[in-house]
PDB file of C-alpha atoms in Angstrom:
ATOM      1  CA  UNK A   4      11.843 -20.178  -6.155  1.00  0.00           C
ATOM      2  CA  UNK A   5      11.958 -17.435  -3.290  1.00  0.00           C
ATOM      3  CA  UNK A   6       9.819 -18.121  -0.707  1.00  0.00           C
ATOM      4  CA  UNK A   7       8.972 -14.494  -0.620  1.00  0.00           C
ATOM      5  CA  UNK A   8       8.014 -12.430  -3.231  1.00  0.00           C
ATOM      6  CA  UNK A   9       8.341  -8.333  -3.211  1.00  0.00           C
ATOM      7  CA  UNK A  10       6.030  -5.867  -4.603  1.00  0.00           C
ATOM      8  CA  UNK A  11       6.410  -2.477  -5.268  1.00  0.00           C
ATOM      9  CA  UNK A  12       3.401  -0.309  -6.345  1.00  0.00           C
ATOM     10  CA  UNK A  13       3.767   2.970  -8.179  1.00  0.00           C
ATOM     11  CA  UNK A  14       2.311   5.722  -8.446  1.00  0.00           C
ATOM     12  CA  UNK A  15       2.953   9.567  -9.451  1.00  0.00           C
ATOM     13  CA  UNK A  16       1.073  10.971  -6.101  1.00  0.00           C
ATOM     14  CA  UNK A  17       1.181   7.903  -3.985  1.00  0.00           C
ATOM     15  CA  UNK A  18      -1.677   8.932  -1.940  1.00  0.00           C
ATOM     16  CA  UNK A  19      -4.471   6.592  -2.701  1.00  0.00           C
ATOM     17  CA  UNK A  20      -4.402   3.657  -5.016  1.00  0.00           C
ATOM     18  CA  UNK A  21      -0.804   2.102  -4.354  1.00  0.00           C
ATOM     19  CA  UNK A  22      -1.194   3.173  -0.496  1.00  0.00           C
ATOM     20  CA  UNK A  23      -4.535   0.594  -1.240  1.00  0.00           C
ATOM     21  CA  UNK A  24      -2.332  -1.794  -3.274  1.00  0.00           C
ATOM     22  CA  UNK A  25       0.219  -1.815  -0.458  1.00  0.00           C
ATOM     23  CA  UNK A  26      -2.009  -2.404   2.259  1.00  0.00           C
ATOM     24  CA  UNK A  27      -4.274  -5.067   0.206  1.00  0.00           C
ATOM     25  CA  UNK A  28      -1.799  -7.105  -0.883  1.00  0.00           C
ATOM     26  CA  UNK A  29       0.104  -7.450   2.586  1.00  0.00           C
ATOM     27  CA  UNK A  30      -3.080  -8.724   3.964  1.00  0.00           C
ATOM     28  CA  UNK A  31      -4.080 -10.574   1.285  1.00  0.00           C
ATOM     29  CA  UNK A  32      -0.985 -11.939   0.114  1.00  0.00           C
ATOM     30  CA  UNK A  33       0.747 -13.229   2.997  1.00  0.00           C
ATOM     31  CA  UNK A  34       3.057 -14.861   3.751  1.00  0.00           C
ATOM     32  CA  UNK A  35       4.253 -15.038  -0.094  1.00  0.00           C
ATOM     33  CA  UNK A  36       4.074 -11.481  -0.481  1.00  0.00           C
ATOM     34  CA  UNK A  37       5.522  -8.071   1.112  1.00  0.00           C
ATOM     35  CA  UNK A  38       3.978  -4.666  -0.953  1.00  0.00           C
ATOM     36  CA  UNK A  39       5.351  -1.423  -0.844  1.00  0.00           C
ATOM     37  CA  UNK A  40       4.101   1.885  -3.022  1.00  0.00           C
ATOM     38  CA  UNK A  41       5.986   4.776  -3.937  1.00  0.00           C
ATOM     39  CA  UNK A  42       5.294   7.581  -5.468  1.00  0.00           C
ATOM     40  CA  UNK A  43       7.291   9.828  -8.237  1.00  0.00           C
ATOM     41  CA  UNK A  44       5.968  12.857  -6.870  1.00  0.00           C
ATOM     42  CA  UNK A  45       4.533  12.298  -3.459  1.00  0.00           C
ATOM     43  CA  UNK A  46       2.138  15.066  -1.930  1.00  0.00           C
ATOM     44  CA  UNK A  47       2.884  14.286   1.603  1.00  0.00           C
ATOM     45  CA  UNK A  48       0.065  13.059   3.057  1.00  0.00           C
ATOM     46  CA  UNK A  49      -2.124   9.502   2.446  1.00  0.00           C
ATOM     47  CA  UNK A  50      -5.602  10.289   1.315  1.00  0.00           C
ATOM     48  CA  UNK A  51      -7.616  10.416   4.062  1.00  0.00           C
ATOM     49  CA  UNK A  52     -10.298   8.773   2.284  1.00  0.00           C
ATOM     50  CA  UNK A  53      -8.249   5.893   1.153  1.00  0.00           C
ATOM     51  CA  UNK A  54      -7.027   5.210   4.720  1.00  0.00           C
ATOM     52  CA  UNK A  55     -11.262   5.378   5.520  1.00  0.00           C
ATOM     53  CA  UNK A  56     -11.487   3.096   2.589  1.00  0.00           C
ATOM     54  CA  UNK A  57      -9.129   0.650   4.038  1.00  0.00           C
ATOM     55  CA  UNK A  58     -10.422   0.907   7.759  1.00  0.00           C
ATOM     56  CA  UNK A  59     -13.977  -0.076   6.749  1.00  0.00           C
ATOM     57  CA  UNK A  60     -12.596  -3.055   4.879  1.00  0.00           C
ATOM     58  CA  UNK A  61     -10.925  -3.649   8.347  1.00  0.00           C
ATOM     59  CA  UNK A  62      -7.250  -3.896   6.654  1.00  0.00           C
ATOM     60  CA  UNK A  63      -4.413  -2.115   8.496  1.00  0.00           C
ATOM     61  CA  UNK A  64      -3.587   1.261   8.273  1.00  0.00           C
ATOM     62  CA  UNK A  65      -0.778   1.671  10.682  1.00  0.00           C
ATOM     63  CA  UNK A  66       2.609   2.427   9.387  1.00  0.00           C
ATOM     64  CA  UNK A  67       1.082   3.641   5.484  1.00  0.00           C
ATOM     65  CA  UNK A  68       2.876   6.757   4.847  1.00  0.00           C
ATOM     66  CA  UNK A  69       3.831   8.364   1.785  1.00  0.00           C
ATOM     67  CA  UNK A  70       7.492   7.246  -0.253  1.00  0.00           C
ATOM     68  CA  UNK A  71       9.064   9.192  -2.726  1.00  0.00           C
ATOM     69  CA  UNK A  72      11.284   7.764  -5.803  1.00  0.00           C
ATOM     70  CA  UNK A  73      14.344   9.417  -5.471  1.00  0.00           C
TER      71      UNK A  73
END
């Protein structure tokens, strides 16, 4: 059994929910887990609100950016 387990979260904008997902689950989940989103048509930019989401939930924000499925 691997001792660590990836997970990738997708999404078509991947500005909001799997930039959540990602950041959820690496708190959350550690040590057995490392997230990562993607998106199949990424915007650009995280949605500000998310990111506010995640900060009042006290869950880190740094290093969330947007990933594109290439």
């Amino acid at each position: 059994m691997p001792s660590r387990y990836n997970v990738l979260f997708l999404c078509t904008v991947n500005s909001a929910r799997s930039i959540m997902a990602e950041a959820i689950l690496n708190q959350k989940g550690r040590p057995n887990f490392a997230a990562y989103s993607a998106g199949s048509h990424a915007s650009g930019s995280v949605n500000p609100y998310a990111v506010r989401q995640l900060e009042i939930a006290r869950l880190p924000t740094v290093g969330l950016a947007q990933q594109e499925l290439g």
